[in-house]
Short mmCIF file of C-alpha atoms in Angstrom, two decimals:
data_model
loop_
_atom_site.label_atom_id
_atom_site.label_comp_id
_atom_site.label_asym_id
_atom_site.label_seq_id
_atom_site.Cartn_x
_atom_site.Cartn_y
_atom_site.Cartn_z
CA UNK A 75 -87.60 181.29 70.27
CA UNK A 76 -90.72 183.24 70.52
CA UNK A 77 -94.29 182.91 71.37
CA UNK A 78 -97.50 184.50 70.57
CA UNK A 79 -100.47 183.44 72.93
CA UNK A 80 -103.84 183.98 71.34
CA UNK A 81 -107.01 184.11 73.76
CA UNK A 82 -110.09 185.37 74.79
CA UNK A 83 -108.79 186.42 78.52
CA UNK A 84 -109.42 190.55 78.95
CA UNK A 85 -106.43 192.54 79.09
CA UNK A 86 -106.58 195.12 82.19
CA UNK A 87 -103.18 196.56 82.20
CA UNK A 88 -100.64 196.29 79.66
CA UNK A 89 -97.71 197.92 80.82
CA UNK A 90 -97.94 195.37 84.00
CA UNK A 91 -99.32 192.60 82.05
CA UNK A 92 -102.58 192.45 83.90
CA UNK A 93 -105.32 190.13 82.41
CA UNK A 94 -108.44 190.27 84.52
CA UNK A 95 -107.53 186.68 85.37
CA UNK A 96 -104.46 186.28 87.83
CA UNK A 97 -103.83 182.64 87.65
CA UNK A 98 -103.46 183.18 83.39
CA UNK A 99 -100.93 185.98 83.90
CA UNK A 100 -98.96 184.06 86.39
CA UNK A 101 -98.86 181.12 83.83
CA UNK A 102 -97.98 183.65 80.98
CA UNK A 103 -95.16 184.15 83.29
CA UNK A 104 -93.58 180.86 83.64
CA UNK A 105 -94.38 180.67 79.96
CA UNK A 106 -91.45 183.05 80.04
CA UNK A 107 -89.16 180.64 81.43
CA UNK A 108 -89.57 178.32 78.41
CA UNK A 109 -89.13 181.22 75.28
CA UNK A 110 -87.05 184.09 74.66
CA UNK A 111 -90.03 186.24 74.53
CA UNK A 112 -94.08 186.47 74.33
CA UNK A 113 -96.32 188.42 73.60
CA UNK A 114 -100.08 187.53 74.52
CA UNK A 115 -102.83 189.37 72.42
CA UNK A 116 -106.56 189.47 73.66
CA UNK A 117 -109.55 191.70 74.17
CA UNK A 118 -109.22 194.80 76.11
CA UNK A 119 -110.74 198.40 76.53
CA UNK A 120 -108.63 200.50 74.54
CA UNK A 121 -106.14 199.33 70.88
CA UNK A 122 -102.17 199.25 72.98
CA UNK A 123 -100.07 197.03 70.15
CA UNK A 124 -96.69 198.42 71.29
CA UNK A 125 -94.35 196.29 72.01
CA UNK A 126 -91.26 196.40 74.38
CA UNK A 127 -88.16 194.88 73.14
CA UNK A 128 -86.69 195.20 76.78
CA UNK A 129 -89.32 192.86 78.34
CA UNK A 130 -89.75 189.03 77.62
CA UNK A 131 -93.39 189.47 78.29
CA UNK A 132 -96.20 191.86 76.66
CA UNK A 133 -99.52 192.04 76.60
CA UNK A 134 -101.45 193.81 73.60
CA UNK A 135 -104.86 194.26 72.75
CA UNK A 136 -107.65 194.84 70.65
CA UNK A 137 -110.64 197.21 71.44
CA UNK A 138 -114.49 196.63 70.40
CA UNK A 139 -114.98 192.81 71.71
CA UNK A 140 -116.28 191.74 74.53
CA UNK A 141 -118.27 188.36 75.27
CA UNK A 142 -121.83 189.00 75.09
CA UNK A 143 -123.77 187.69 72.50
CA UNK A 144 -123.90 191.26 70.11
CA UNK A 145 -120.08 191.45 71.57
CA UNK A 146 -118.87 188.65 69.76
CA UNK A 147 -121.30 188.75 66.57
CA UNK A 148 -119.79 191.78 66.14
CA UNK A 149 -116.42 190.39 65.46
CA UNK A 150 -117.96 188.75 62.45
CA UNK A 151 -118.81 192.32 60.13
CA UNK A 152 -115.24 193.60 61.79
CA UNK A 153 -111.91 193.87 60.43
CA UNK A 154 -109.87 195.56 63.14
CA UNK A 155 -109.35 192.55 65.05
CA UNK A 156 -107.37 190.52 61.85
CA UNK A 157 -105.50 194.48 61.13
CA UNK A 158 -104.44 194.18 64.63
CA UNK A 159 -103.65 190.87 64.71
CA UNK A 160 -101.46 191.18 61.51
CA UNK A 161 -99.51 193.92 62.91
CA UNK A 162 -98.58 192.36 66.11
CA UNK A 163 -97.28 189.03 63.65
CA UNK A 164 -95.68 191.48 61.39
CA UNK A 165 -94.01 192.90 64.01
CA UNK A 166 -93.07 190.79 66.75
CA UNK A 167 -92.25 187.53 64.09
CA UNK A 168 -93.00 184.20 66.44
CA UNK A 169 -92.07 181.33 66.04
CA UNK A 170 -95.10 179.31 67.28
CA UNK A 171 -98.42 180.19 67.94
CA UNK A 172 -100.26 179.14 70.69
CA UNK A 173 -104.38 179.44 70.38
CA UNK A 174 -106.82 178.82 73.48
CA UNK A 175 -109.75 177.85 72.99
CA UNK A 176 -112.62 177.50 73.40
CA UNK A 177 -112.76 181.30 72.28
CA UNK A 178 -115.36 182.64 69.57
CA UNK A 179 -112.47 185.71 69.53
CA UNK A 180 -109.83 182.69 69.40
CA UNK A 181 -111.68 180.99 66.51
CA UNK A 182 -111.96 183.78 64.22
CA UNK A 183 -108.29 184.77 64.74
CA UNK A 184 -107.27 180.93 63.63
CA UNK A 185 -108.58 181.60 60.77
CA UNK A 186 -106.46 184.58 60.20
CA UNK A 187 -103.27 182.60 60.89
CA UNK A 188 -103.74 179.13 59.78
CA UNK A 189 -102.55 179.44 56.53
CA UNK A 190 -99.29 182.02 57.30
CA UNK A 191 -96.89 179.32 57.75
CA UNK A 192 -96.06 179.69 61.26
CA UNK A 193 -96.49 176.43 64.02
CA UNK A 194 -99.69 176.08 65.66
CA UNK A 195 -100.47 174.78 68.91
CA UNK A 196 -103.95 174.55 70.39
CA UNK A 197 -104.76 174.46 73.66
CA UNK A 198 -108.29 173.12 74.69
CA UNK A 199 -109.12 174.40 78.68
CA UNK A 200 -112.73 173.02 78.05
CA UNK A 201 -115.79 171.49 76.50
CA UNK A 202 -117.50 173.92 74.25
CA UNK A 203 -120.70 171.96 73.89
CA UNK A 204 -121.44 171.72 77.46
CA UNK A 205 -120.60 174.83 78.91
CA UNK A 206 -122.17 177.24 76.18
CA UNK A 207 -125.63 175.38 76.76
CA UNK A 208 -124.76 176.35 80.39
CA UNK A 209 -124.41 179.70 80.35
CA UNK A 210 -126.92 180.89 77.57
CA UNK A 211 -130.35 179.89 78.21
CA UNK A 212 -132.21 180.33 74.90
CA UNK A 213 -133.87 178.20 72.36
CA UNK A 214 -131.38 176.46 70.50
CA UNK A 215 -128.36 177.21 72.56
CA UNK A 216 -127.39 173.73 72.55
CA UNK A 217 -127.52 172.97 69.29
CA UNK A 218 -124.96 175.94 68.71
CA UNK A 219 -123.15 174.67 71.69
CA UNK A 220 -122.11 171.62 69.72
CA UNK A 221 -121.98 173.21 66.53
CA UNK A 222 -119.13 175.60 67.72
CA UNK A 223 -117.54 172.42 69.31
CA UNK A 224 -117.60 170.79 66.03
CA UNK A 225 -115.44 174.01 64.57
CA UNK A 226 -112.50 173.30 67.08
CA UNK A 227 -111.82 170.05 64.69
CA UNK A 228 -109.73 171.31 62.26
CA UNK A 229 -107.93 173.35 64.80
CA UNK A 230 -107.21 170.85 66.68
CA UNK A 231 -106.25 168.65 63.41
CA UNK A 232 -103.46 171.13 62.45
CA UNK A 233 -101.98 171.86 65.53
CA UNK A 234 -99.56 170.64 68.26
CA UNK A 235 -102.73 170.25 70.88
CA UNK A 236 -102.36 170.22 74.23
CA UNK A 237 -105.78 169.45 76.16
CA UNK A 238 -106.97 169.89 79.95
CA UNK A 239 -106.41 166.31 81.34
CA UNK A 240 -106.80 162.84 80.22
CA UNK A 241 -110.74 163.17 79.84
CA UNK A 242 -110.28 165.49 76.96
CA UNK A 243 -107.56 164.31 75.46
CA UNK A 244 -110.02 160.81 75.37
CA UNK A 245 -112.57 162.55 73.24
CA UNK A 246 -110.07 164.30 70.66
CA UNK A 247 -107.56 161.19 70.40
CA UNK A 248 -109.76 159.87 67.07
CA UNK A 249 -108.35 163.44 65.68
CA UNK A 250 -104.64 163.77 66.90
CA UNK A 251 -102.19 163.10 69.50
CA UNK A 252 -103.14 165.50 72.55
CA UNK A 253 -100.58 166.05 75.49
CA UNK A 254 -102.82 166.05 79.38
CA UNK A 255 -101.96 168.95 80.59
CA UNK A 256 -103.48 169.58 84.34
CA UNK A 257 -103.24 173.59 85.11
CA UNK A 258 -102.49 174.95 88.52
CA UNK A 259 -100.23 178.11 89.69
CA UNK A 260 -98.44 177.04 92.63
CA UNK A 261 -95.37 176.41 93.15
CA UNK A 262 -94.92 175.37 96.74
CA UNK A 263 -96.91 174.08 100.07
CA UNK A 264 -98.25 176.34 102.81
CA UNK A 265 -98.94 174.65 105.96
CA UNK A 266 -101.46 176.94 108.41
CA UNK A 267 -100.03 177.65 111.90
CA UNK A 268 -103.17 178.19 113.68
CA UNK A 269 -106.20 175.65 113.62
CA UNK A 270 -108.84 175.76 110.27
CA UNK A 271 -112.64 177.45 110.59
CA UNK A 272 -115.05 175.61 109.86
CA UNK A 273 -115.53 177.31 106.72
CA UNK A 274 -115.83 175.92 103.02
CA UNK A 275 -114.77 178.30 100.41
CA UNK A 276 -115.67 178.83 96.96
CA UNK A 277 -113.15 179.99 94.03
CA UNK A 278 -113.91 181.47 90.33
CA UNK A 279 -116.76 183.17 88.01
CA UNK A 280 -120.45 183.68 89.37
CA UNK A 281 -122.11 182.01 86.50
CA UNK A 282 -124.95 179.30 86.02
CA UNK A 283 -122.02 177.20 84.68
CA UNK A 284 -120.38 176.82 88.11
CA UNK A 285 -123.48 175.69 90.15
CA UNK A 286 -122.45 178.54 92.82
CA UNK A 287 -126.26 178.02 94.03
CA UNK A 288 -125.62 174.21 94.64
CA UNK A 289 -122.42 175.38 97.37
CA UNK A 290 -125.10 177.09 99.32
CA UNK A 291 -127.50 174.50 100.02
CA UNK A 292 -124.67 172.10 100.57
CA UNK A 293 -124.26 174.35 103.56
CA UNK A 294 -127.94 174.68 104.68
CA UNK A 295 -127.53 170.67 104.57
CA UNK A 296 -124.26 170.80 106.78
CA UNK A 297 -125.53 173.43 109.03
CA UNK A 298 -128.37 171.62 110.05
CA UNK A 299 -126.32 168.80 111.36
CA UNK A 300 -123.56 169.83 112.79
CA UNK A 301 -123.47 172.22 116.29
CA UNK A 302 -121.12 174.72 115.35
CA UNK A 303 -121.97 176.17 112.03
CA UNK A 304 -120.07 176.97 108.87
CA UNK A 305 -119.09 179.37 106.85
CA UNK A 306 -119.43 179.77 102.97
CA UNK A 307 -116.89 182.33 101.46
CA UNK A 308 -117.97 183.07 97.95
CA UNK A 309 -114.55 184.89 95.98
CA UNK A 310 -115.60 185.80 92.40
CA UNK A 311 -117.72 187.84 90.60
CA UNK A 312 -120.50 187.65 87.66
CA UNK A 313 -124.28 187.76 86.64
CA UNK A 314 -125.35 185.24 89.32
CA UNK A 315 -124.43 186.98 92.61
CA UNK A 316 -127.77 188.85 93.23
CA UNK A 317 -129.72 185.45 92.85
CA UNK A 318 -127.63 184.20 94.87
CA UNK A 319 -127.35 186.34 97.98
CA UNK A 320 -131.28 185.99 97.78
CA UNK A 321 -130.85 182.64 97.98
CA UNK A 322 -128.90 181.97 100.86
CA UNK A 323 -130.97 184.92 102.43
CA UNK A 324 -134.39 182.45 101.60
CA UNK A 325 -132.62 179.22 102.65
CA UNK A 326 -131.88 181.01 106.27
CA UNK A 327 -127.98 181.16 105.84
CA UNK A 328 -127.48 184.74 104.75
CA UNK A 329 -125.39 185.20 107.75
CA UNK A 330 -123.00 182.37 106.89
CA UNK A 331 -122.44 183.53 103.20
CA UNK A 332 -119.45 185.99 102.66
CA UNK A 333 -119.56 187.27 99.02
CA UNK A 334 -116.14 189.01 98.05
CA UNK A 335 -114.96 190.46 95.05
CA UNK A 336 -112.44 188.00 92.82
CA UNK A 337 -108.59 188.54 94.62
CA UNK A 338 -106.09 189.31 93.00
CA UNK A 339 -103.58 189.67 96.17
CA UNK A 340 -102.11 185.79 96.48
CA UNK A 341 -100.78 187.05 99.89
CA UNK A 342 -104.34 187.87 100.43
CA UNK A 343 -106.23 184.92 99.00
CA UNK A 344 -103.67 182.09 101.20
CA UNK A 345 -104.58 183.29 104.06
CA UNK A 346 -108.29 183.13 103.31
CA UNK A 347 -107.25 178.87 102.19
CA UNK A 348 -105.19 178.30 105.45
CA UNK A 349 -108.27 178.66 107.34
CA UNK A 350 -110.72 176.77 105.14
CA UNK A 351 -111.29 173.11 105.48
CA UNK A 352 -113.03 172.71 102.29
CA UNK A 353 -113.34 173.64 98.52
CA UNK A 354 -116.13 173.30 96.60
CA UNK A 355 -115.95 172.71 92.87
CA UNK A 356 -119.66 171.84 91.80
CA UNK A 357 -119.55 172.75 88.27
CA UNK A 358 -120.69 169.94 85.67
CA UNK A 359 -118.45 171.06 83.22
CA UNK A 360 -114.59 171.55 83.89
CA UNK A 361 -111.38 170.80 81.76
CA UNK A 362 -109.26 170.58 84.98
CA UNK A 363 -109.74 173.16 87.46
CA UNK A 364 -106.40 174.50 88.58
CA UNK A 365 -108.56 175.81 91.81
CA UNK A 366 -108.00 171.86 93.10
CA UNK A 367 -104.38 171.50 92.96
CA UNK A 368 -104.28 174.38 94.36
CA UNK A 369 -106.67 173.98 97.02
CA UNK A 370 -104.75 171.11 97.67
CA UNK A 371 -101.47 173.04 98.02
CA UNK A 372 -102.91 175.13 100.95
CA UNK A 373 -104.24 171.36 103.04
CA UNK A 374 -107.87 172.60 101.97
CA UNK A 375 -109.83 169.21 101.04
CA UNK A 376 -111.11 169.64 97.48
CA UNK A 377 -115.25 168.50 97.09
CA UNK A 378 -115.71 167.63 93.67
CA UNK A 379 -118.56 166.71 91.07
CA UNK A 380 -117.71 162.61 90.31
CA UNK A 381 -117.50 162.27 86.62
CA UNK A 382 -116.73 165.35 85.36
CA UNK A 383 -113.91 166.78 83.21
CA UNK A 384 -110.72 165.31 85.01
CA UNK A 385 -111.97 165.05 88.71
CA UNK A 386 -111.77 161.69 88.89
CA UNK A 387 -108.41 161.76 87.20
CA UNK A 388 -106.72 164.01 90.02
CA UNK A 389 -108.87 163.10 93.11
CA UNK A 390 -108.33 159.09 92.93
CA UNK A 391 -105.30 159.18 95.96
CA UNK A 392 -107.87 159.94 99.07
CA UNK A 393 -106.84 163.46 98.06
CA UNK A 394 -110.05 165.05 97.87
CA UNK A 395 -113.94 164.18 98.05
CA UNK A 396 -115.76 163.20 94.97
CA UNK A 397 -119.67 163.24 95.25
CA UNK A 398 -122.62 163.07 93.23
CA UNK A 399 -124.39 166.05 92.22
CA UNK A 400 -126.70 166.83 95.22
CA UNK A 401 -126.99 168.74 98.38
CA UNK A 402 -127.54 166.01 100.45
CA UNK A 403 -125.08 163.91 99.03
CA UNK A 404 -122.52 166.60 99.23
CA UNK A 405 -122.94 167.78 102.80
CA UNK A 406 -123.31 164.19 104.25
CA UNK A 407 -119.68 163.42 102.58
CA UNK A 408 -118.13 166.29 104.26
CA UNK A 409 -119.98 165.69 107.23
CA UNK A 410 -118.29 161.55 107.37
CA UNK A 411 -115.22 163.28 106.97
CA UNK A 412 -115.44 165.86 109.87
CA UNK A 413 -116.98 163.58 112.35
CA UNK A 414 -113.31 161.22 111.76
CA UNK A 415 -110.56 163.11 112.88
CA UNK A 416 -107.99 160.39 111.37
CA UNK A 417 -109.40 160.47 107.89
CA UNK A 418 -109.18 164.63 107.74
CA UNK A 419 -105.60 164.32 108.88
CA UNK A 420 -105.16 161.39 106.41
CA UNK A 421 -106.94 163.37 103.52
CA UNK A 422 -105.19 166.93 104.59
CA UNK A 423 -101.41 164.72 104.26
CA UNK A 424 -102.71 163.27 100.72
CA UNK A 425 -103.39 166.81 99.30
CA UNK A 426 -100.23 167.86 100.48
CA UNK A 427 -98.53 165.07 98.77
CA UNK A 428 -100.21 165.70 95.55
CA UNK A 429 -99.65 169.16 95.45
CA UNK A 430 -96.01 168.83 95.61
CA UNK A 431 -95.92 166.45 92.90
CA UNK A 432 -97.92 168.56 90.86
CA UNK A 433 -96.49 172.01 90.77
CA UNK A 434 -96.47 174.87 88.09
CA UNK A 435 -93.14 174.08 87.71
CA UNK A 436 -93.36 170.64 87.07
CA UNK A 437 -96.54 170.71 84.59
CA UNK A 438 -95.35 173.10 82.29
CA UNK A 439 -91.70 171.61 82.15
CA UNK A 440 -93.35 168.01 80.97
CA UNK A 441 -95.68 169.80 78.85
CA UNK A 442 -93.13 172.44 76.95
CA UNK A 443 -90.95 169.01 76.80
CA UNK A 444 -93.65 167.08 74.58
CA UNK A 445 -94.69 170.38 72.68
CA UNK A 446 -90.95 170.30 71.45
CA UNK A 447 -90.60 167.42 71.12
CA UNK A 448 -93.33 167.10 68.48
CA UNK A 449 -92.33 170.20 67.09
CA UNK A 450 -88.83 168.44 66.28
CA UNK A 451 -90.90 165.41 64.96
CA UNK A 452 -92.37 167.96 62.23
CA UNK A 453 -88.96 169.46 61.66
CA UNK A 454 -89.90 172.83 62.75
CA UNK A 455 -87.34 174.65 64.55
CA UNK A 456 -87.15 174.79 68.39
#
């Protein structure tokens, strides 16, 4: 059986099958465990739509998109993006279809393959509405943030959806059957064997979205009450990171910010989560973040936003802090934490336990289990 992934993810390398997003290409790769081969096609820098019979993975792209506003108007007055589309289907023949959304590139290819014949499945990582609104500021951004939500509809209608925990799979249930899927990339537990830093540590894109700005006067708070300080290591990269180095330089905590460059090196990136004690996840907008199971997966407490996307759904087992959406609030929950010794080592054991519940492994075997499954209830062919 095959499978073509369709989404808006940049493609760096494609002899390697380098997206600029690690945790999506090691996903793509367990994909691999499930199909006889796949092929993902996305954005990149340059047209590469060979194929190589001898590998069960490929990555192709398409040049001339990218996801600024012009970038993906443009796609609208372009036809290379269907051409290349068409060729990879013409040439590689899957068997199912997977689209990711939400994706202004993903949308307009749906609408170049929902009437060829072939399964669809959808899979919804997020909330358009919400985090468009988010991350363009201009009149009227709202408005088109739920106007592009309202296009996932029939998408989600026609295809075999699978949605990004129980939250969204709530709001779509009035328009099909969605499967909870709750994304992570580990595969195991990793135990430090020296003591933690007091350091909390920050995963994923520097955008408005994320509430990156929030993370740093959560520290100011903690730092003023505790004796030894902590640290705040920043790991990602986007538009925000000059507002917010002078931020933490105005709040007096410039020294106790480390910004670093996204990492791709996993070897790398556990050691930097052995000697955290804390993760912070303050976006107001998240499907389920795959950064908390496998925060959770290193013993690194996660500190979640209460009430959004699935937090509540994966932090209800004294696995992880959830808070409401201020500094204050935020700091003095870590700081009831870190003044009890037992409940850390109680919380630290309940992260562990989730995590190894909760592995790659295990998600994507129930979820490839209910995706055939309905597949076989629409007679296609698994």
């Amino acid at each position: 059986m095959k499978l073509l992934v369709i989404g808006e993810v940049s493609v760096v390398d494609n002899r390697s099958c380098n997206s600029r997003n690690g945790s999506f290409d090691a996903r793509m790769l367990k994909y691999t465990e499930f199909f006889d081969s796949l092929v993902y096609f996305g954005p990149g820098q340059e047209k590469i739509l060979e194929l190589d019979d001898s590998k069960k993975l490929s990555y192709c792209s398409t040049a001339g998109y990218n996801k600024s506003i012009i970038g993906r108007s443009k796609l609208l007055h372009s036809s290379e993006v269907k051409e290349n589309l068409l060729h990879i289907i013409h040439e590689f023949s899957p068997d199912l279809i997977e689209l990711r959304v939400p994706s202004i590139f993903t949308l307009y290819c749906y609408h170049v393959v929902k009437n060829l014949k072939i399964p669809l499945m959808c899979y919804v990582a997020g909330e358009w509405s919400s985090s468009f609104a988010a991350n363009y500021k201009f009149p009227f951004s709202s408005w088109l943030g739920n106007r592009l939500e309202r296009t996932l509809e029939p998408i989600i209608k026609q295809c075999i959806t699978v949605v990004t925990g129980h939250v969204l799979k709530n709001k779509y249930s009035g328009l099909a059957d969605c499967y909870p899927y709750y994304s992570t990339t580990h595969d195991e537990v990793h135990v430090p064997t020296a003591a933690r830093n007091n350091t909390l540590i920050y995963l994923g894109r520097l955008e408005k979205l994320k509430r990156v700005d929030l993370a740093i006067h959560v520290l100011k708070h903690i730092n003023d009450l505790c004796h030894i300080p902590f640290r705040l290591k920043i790991y990602g990269n986007g538009p925000e990171k000059k507002g917010l180095v002078e931020l933490s330089a105005k709040l007096g905590v410039r020294e106790y910010v480390d910004f670093s460059s996204y990492e791709r090196d996993r070897a790398k990136l556990r050691i930097e989560l052995l000697s955290a004690k804390y993760l912070l996840l303050l976006s107001k907008s998240e499907g389920t973040s795959k950064v908390l199971p496998e925060a959770m997966a290193h013993g690194v407490i996660p500190v979640a936003i209460r009430g959004v996307g699935s937090n509540d759904f994966i932090l209800n087992d004294n696995n992880g802090l959830l808070c409401d959406s201020d500094a204050h609030s935020i700091a003095a929950s870590i700081m009831s934490v870190e003044s009890n010794a037992s409940c850390y080592s109680n919380m630290v054991s309940a992260c562990y336990k989730y995590a190894k519940a909760h592995t790659l492994d295990n998600e994507q075997i129930k979820m490839w289990e209910w995706v055939f499954c309905k597949m076989k209830e629409l007679d296609i062919h698994e």
